[in-house]
Amino acid sequence: MIVIMGAGGATGGATLRSLAALGATSRALSRDPARLTAGLDDRTLARTETLAADAADPDSLRAAFRGAHQLFLTMANGPHQVRHELNAIDAAVAGGVQHIVKVSAPAAEADSPVAVSRGHHLIEEHLRSCGVRTTILRPYAFMQKLLLLAPGIAAAGVVHGAMGGARCNYVDARDIGDVAAEVLTRPELGGDTYPLTGGRAYSHPELTALLGELLGRPVRYLDLTPAELHTHLTGRAGMPDWLAAHVVEIQQLAVVREESPDDTFTRLVGRAPRTLEAFLGEHLHRFR
Ligand SMILES: NC(=O)c1ccc[n+]([C@@H]2O[C@H](COP(=O)([O-])OP(=O)(O)OC[C@H]3O[C@@H](n4cnc5c(N)ncnc54)[C@H](OP(=O)(O)O)[C@@H]3O)[C@@H](O)[C@H]2O)c1
C-alpha cells in the first residue's frame, strides 16, 4: 500500500491521479477526507482509500500506516511544516514503511538563503537518519502558483516581482505527480535525489511577453526591490508575512543561482515536461 500525505494539495493530488492512471492503489490522508474525495475523478476514486489524519496530531497518524510499505510525503508550507513532516516520518517508520518519497525544494541546505529550504534540509537529514529508503524530489517553482498572479493581470495587466531578468525553472505540478508515480512503482528509481524543472526557464519579462501574446493585449512587468515586493505582497496582495518573505527569498535565490532546465524529468518519465505555453493556454480565462 502507498500512503499519500498531503493528497489534497497540488503535488499530492497529482501523485494520486498519476498512480491511479498506472493502475496502482493508494491511501490518501487528509484532515478533511470528504473534501478530498469530492475533488477526485472516478478513475482515481476507484483506486483510492481515504483516511482522516492530521500531521499535527501524532495519535491520528497511527492507523494511517497500517499495512503500508511506501509513503509519498508533501506538506503545505507554514510555520509548523518541519514538525508536521517529522511527525509523519516517525509514524510511517514506526508503522513499518520501507520507502519514503519526499517533496523538498531547491537549495535544501543548512545555510540556505531560503528559510523554507532550511526546513526541508532538516527534514531530509531526519529522513536519512531513519534507516528507510529515501527518495527526494526537488522541484522548482510550480506553474500552478502563477495562477496567483491572475487577478492582478486581469485587473491591471501587471506582474510585480523582484528578480530583474533572472529566469525561473517553472515545472507543472502534474509532472511532479508523474515522476512520483514512477518512483513509487519502479523500485530501481528509489534512493536518489531528483531536481525537477520544466523544459525552459522564463524570466518575468519573458513570462509577461508570453502572457501578452496569448491574451492579445500587453502585460507589464514591474520590477521592485525585495523590500518593495514584500510590502506589495503583504499589503495589496494580502499575504501573511512569512509567505511574502518566502516569495521574496525564492526570487532572490533565482537571481544569485542561475536556473536552467535539467533533463531528469525526461530521463525518469520518458517524455518532455509539460510546457508553460500549454499550462497558460489551459488557464487563460483566469487571466482575462
Ligand atoms: N509552490 C512551489 O512553487 C514549490 C516549489 C518547490 C517546492 N515546493 C514544496 O512543495 C511542497 C508543497 O507542495 P503542494 O503545493 O502540493 O502543497 P499544498 O498544496 O500547499 O498542501 C499540501 C497539503 O498539505 C496538507 N496539510 C497541511 N497541514 C496538514 C496537517 N496538519 N496534517 C495533514 N496534512 C496537512 C493539506 O492537506 P489537507 O488540507 O487535505 O489536510 C494540503 O493539501 C512544500 O513543501 C514546498 O516547499 C513548492
Short mmCIF file of C-alpha atoms and ligand atoms in Angstrom, two decimals:
data_model
loop_
_atom_site.label_atom_id
_atom_site.label_comp_id
_atom_site.label_asym_id
_atom_site.label_seq_id
_atom_site.Cartn_x
_atom_site.Cartn_y
_atom_site.Cartn_z
CA MET A 1 0.00 0.00 0.00
CA ILE A 2 1.22 3.51 -0.87
CA VAL A 3 0.22 6.27 1.56
CA ILE A 4 -0.07 9.83 0.24
CA MET A 5 0.25 12.57 2.85
CA GLY A 6 -0.87 15.97 1.50
CA ALA A 7 -3.15 14.28 -1.03
CA GLY A 8 -5.46 17.30 -1.28
CA GLY A 9 -2.65 19.58 -2.43
CA ALA A 10 -1.04 20.30 -5.79
CA THR A 11 1.65 17.60 -5.75
CA GLY A 12 -0.18 15.06 -3.56
CA GLY A 13 -3.30 15.25 -5.73
CA ALA A 14 -1.23 14.94 -8.89
CA THR A 15 0.57 11.88 -7.49
CA LEU A 16 -2.72 10.24 -6.53
CA ARG A 17 -4.05 10.72 -10.09
CA SER A 18 -0.79 9.56 -11.72
CA LEU A 19 -0.68 6.41 -9.57
CA ALA A 20 -4.31 5.63 -10.43
CA ALA A 21 -3.51 6.09 -14.13
CA LEU A 22 -0.78 3.45 -13.72
CA GLY A 23 -3.30 1.11 -12.02
CA ALA A 24 -1.79 1.45 -8.53
CA THR A 25 -3.93 1.84 -5.40
CA SER A 26 -3.20 4.41 -2.68
CA ARG A 27 -4.34 5.50 0.76
CA ALA A 28 -4.87 9.28 0.73
CA LEU A 29 -4.59 11.14 4.02
CA SER A 30 -6.30 14.44 4.71
CA ARG A 31 -7.62 16.47 7.62
CA ASP A 32 -10.84 16.59 5.59
CA PRO A 33 -11.33 13.31 3.67
CA ALA A 34 -14.82 14.31 2.44
CA ARG A 35 -13.42 17.40 0.72
CA LEU A 36 -10.59 15.32 -0.74
CA THR A 37 -12.98 12.65 -2.09
CA ALA A 38 -15.25 15.29 -3.64
CA GLY A 39 -12.32 16.55 -5.74
CA LEU A 40 -11.33 13.16 -7.24
CA ASP A 41 -12.25 11.88 -10.70
CA ASP A 42 -13.89 8.44 -10.97
CA ARG A 43 -10.76 6.56 -12.05
CA THR A 44 -8.74 7.94 -9.13
CA LEU A 45 -11.60 7.43 -6.69
CA ALA A 46 -11.85 3.75 -7.65
CA ARG A 47 -8.20 3.22 -6.70
CA THR A 48 -8.09 5.40 -3.58
CA GLU A 49 -8.86 4.73 0.07
CA THR A 50 -9.20 7.96 2.07
CA LEU A 51 -8.45 8.35 5.74
CA ALA A 52 -8.57 11.25 8.22
CA ALA A 53 -5.16 12.21 9.60
CA ASP A 54 -3.63 15.38 10.97
CA ALA A 55 0.17 15.66 10.99
CA ALA A 56 -0.11 17.99 13.97
CA ASP A 57 -1.65 15.12 15.97
CA PRO A 58 0.67 12.05 16.08
CA ASP A 59 -2.12 9.87 17.55
CA SER A 60 -4.20 10.41 14.41
CA LEU A 61 -1.32 9.03 12.30
CA ARG A 62 -1.15 5.56 13.88
CA ALA A 63 -3.85 3.96 11.74
CA ALA A 64 -2.60 5.72 8.63
CA PHE A 65 0.35 3.41 8.01
CA ARG A 66 -1.22 0.05 8.84
CA GLY A 67 -0.14 -2.38 6.09
CA ALA A 68 1.69 0.38 4.20
CA HIS A 69 5.13 -0.06 2.63
CA GLN A 70 5.66 3.36 0.99
CA LEU A 71 4.90 7.00 1.87
CA PHE A 72 4.69 9.96 -0.50
CA LEU A 73 5.17 12.98 1.76
CA THR A 74 4.29 16.51 0.69
CA MET A 75 3.24 19.18 3.12
CA ALA A 76 1.93 22.74 2.83
CA ASN A 77 4.46 25.42 3.73
CA GLY A 78 3.83 27.10 7.05
CA PRO A 79 5.37 27.81 10.43
CA HIS A 80 4.84 24.19 11.61
CA GLN A 81 5.87 22.35 8.45
CA VAL A 82 9.03 20.76 9.89
CA ARG A 83 7.24 19.40 12.95
CA HIS A 84 4.37 18.09 10.80
CA GLU A 85 6.69 16.27 8.41
CA LEU A 86 8.83 14.80 11.22
CA ASN A 87 5.61 13.51 12.87
CA ALA A 88 4.57 11.86 9.60
CA ILE A 89 8.01 10.30 9.06
CA ASP A 90 8.20 8.92 12.60
CA ALA A 91 4.70 7.44 12.37
CA ALA A 92 5.48 5.91 8.97
CA VAL A 93 8.73 4.33 10.20
CA ALA A 94 7.00 3.03 13.34
CA GLY A 95 4.25 1.62 11.10
CA GLY A 96 6.74 -0.37 9.01
CA VAL A 97 7.05 1.83 5.89
CA GLN A 98 10.24 0.99 3.98
CA HIS A 99 10.46 3.75 1.35
CA ILE A 100 9.63 7.45 1.75
CA VAL A 101 9.45 9.83 -1.21
CA LYS A 102 9.58 13.42 -0.01
CA VAL A 103 8.80 16.63 -1.89
CA SER A 104 11.57 19.02 -0.96
CA ALA A 105 12.82 22.17 -2.70
CA PRO A 106 15.92 23.58 -4.39
CA ALA A 107 18.72 24.79 -2.11
CA ALA A 108 17.69 22.46 0.75
CA GLU A 109 20.88 23.22 2.67
CA ALA A 110 21.72 24.06 6.29
CA ASP A 111 22.76 27.63 5.35
CA SER A 112 20.23 28.13 2.54
CA PRO A 113 19.14 31.75 1.91
CA VAL A 114 15.54 30.42 1.79
CA ALA A 115 14.04 29.66 5.23
CA VAL A 116 11.62 27.02 3.85
CA SER A 117 14.58 25.24 2.21
CA ARG A 118 16.46 25.20 5.53
CA GLY A 119 13.38 23.45 6.94
CA HIS A 120 13.46 20.93 4.07
CA HIS A 121 17.14 20.30 4.86
CA LEU A 122 16.26 19.41 8.47
CA ILE A 123 13.52 17.05 7.28
CA GLU A 124 15.81 15.43 4.70
CA GLU A 125 18.50 14.90 7.37
CA HIS A 126 15.95 13.32 9.71
CA LEU A 127 14.74 11.05 6.93
CA ARG A 128 18.26 9.88 6.13
CA SER A 129 18.84 9.01 9.78
CA CYS A 130 15.73 6.80 9.99
CA GLY A 131 17.13 3.78 8.18
CA VAL A 132 14.41 3.66 5.49
CA ARG A 133 14.97 4.07 1.77
CA THR A 134 14.65 7.76 0.93
CA THR A 135 13.90 9.49 -2.37
CA ILE A 136 13.95 13.27 -2.53
CA LEU A 137 12.16 15.29 -5.23
CA ARG A 138 13.40 18.88 -5.51
CA PRO A 139 11.04 20.67 -7.90
CA TYR A 140 11.44 24.32 -8.88
CA ALA A 141 8.51 26.80 -8.87
CA PHE A 142 5.14 25.24 -9.74
CA MET A 143 3.35 26.65 -12.80
CA GLN A 144 0.13 26.30 -10.78
CA LYS A 145 1.32 29.10 -8.44
CA LEU A 146 1.30 31.52 -11.42
CA LEU A 147 -2.49 31.47 -11.07
CA LEU A 148 -1.96 33.70 -8.02
CA LEU A 149 -0.89 36.41 -10.48
CA ALA A 150 -4.13 36.10 -12.46
CA PRO A 151 -6.23 38.69 -10.56
CA GLY A 152 -3.52 41.37 -10.92
CA ILE A 153 -3.16 40.63 -14.61
CA ALA A 154 -6.91 40.55 -15.22
CA ALA A 155 -7.45 43.84 -13.35
CA ALA A 156 -4.40 45.89 -14.33
CA GLY A 157 -2.24 43.87 -16.75
CA VAL A 158 0.67 43.98 -14.29
CA VAL A 159 3.01 41.42 -12.70
CA HIS A 160 5.09 42.54 -9.71
CA GLY A 161 8.43 40.88 -8.92
CA ALA A 162 11.97 41.46 -7.70
CA MET A 163 14.08 39.25 -9.90
CA GLY A 164 15.03 41.59 -12.79
CA GLY A 165 15.87 39.44 -15.81
CA ALA A 166 16.70 36.27 -13.82
CA ARG A 167 14.99 33.10 -15.06
CA CYS A 168 12.78 30.65 -13.22
CA ASN A 169 12.56 26.88 -13.90
CA TYR A 170 8.73 26.57 -13.81
CA VAL A 171 7.50 22.98 -13.57
CA ASP A 172 3.91 21.74 -13.90
CA ALA A 173 2.83 20.07 -10.61
CA ARG A 174 1.21 17.29 -12.70
CA ASP A 175 4.70 16.39 -13.92
CA ILE A 176 5.85 16.09 -10.30
CA GLY A 177 2.97 13.63 -9.82
CA ASP A 178 4.10 11.67 -12.87
CA VAL A 179 7.68 11.43 -11.56
CA ALA A 180 6.46 10.45 -8.09
CA ALA A 181 4.29 7.69 -9.56
CA GLU A 182 7.28 6.32 -11.50
CA VAL A 183 9.48 6.36 -8.40
CA LEU A 184 6.76 4.67 -6.30
CA THR A 185 6.14 1.90 -8.83
CA ARG A 186 9.69 1.24 -10.13
CA PRO A 187 11.90 0.24 -7.17
CA GLU A 188 15.08 0.74 -9.19
CA LEU A 189 14.43 4.53 -9.20
CA GLY A 190 14.26 4.85 -5.40
CA GLY A 191 17.03 6.08 -3.11
CA ASP A 192 18.12 9.13 -5.14
CA THR A 193 17.65 12.93 -5.14
CA TYR A 194 15.96 14.37 -8.24
CA PRO A 195 15.82 18.05 -9.26
CA LEU A 196 12.69 18.69 -11.34
CA THR A 197 12.30 21.51 -13.86
CA GLY A 198 10.25 22.29 -16.93
CA GLY A 199 11.80 22.27 -20.39
CA ARG A 200 12.55 26.00 -20.49
CA ALA A 201 13.28 28.66 -17.86
CA TYR A 202 11.50 32.03 -18.14
CA SER A 203 12.37 35.46 -16.78
CA HIS A 204 9.50 37.71 -15.65
CA PRO A 205 9.86 39.89 -18.80
CA GLU A 206 9.66 36.68 -20.91
CA LEU A 207 6.68 35.43 -18.91
CA THR A 208 4.74 38.70 -19.31
CA ALA A 209 5.60 38.82 -23.04
CA LEU A 210 4.22 35.27 -23.44
CA LEU A 211 1.08 36.10 -21.46
CA GLY A 212 0.57 39.28 -23.54
CA GLU A 213 0.87 37.25 -26.74
CA LEU A 214 -1.63 34.63 -25.53
CA LEU A 215 -4.09 37.25 -24.21
CA GLY A 216 -3.74 39.57 -27.21
CA ARG A 217 -3.04 42.60 -25.01
CA PRO A 218 0.06 43.93 -23.24
CA VAL A 219 1.07 42.63 -19.81
CA ARG A 220 3.70 44.69 -17.96
CA TYR A 221 6.39 43.50 -15.56
CA LEU A 222 7.05 45.92 -12.71
CA ASP A 223 10.47 45.19 -11.18
CA LEU A 224 10.61 46.18 -7.49
CA THR A 225 13.28 45.99 -4.80
CA PRO A 226 12.93 42.98 -2.47
CA ALA A 227 11.61 45.27 0.30
CA GLU A 228 9.06 46.86 -2.06
CA LEU A 229 7.89 43.43 -3.22
CA HIS A 230 7.45 42.32 0.40
CA THR A 231 5.34 45.42 1.11
CA HIS A 232 3.25 44.82 -2.03
CA LEU A 233 2.63 41.16 -1.14
CA THR A 234 1.63 41.80 2.49
CA GLY A 235 -0.43 44.83 1.53
CA ARG A 236 -2.48 44.72 -1.67
CA ALA A 237 -1.92 41.01 -2.29
CA GLY A 238 -2.92 40.16 1.31
CA MET A 239 -0.24 37.52 2.01
CA PRO A 240 0.84 36.60 5.53
CA ASP A 241 4.29 37.93 6.42
CA TRP A 242 6.05 34.53 6.33
CA LEU A 243 4.70 33.73 2.85
CA ALA A 244 5.66 37.14 1.45
CA ALA A 245 9.16 36.67 2.90
CA HIS A 246 9.30 33.23 1.24
CA VAL A 247 8.33 34.61 -2.18
CA VAL A 248 11.00 37.33 -1.91
CA GLU A 249 13.65 34.79 -0.83
CA ILE A 250 12.78 32.44 -3.71
CA GLN A 251 13.08 35.28 -6.22
CA GLN A 252 16.43 36.38 -4.76
CA LEU A 253 17.66 32.78 -4.94
CA ALA A 254 16.91 32.76 -8.69
CA VAL A 255 18.96 35.97 -9.01
CA VAL A 256 22.05 34.58 -7.27
CA ARG A 257 21.81 30.99 -8.56
CA GLU A 258 21.03 30.92 -12.26
CA GLU A 259 18.21 28.47 -13.10
CA SER A 260 18.32 26.40 -16.26
CA PRO A 261 16.41 23.28 -17.37
CA ASP A 262 17.55 19.85 -16.28
CA ASP A 263 16.79 16.57 -18.11
CA THR A 264 15.95 14.49 -15.01
CA PHE A 265 12.20 14.56 -15.71
CA THR A 266 12.62 13.26 -19.28
CA ARG A 267 15.08 10.60 -18.12
CA LEU A 268 12.63 9.28 -15.48
CA VAL A 269 9.31 9.61 -17.32
CA GLY A 270 10.40 9.14 -20.95
CA ARG A 271 8.77 12.26 -22.41
CA ALA A 272 9.35 16.03 -22.40
CA PRO A 273 7.86 18.03 -19.49
CA ARG A 274 4.59 19.93 -19.95
CA THR A 275 5.24 23.44 -21.31
CA LEU A 276 4.42 26.82 -19.81
CA GLU A 277 2.61 27.83 -23.02
CA ALA A 278 0.30 24.82 -22.69
CA PHE A 279 -0.32 25.49 -18.98
CA LEU A 280 -1.15 29.17 -19.52
CA GLY A 281 -3.30 28.26 -22.52
CA GLU A 282 -5.37 25.88 -20.36
CA HIS A 283 -5.96 28.60 -17.74
CA LEU A 284 -6.16 31.70 -19.92
CA HIS A 285 -9.73 32.52 -18.81
CA ARG A 286 -8.35 33.19 -15.31
CA PHE A 287 -6.08 35.96 -16.66
CA ARG A 288 -8.75 37.73 -18.78
N1 LIG B 1 4.96 26.02 -4.67
C1 LIG B 1 6.10 25.88 -5.30
O1 LIG B 1 6.35 26.52 -6.32
C2 LIG B 1 7.12 24.91 -4.74
C3 LIG B 1 8.36 24.78 -5.37
C4 LIG B 1 9.28 23.86 -4.86
C5 LIG B 1 8.96 23.07 -3.75
N2 LIG B 1 7.75 23.24 -3.17
C6 LIG B 1 7.42 22.42 -1.98
O2 LIG B 1 6.27 21.64 -2.27
C7 LIG B 1 5.57 21.39 -1.04
C8 LIG B 1 4.12 21.76 -1.14
O3 LIG B 1 3.51 21.08 -2.16
P1 LIG B 1 2.00 21.39 -2.53
O4 LIG B 1 1.91 22.71 -3.27
O5 LIG B 1 1.50 20.16 -3.19
O6 LIG B 1 1.33 21.61 -1.10
P2 LIG B 1 -0.04 22.33 -0.76
O7 LIG B 1 -0.96 22.15 -1.91
O8 LIG B 1 0.23 23.71 -0.27
O9 LIG B 1 -0.50 21.49 0.54
C9 LIG B 1 -0.38 20.08 0.61
C10 LIG B 1 -1.24 19.52 1.67
O10 LIG B 1 -0.67 19.69 2.97
C11 LIG B 1 -1.68 19.18 3.78
N3 LIG B 1 -1.53 19.58 5.17
C12 LIG B 1 -1.31 20.80 5.69
N4 LIG B 1 -1.29 20.74 7.03
C13 LIG B 1 -1.52 19.43 7.36
C14 LIG B 1 -1.62 18.72 8.57
N5 LIG B 1 -1.52 19.32 9.75
N6 LIG B 1 -1.87 17.38 8.51
C15 LIG B 1 -2.01 16.75 7.32
N7 LIG B 1 -1.92 17.37 6.15
C16 LIG B 1 -1.68 18.69 6.17
C17 LIG B 1 -3.00 19.70 3.24
O11 LIG B 1 -3.90 18.61 3.25
P3 LIG B 1 -5.40 18.65 3.90
O12 LIG B 1 -5.84 20.09 3.92
O13 LIG B 1 -6.17 17.81 2.94
O14 LIG B 1 -5.26 18.04 5.23
C18 LIG B 1 -2.62 20.09 1.81
O15 LIG B 1 -3.45 19.52 0.83
C19 LIG B 1 6.13 22.33 0.02
O16 LIG B 1 6.79 21.60 0.99
C20 LIG B 1 7.03 23.26 -0.80
O17 LIG B 1 8.14 23.73 -0.07
C21 LIG B 1 6.82 24.12 -3.63
#
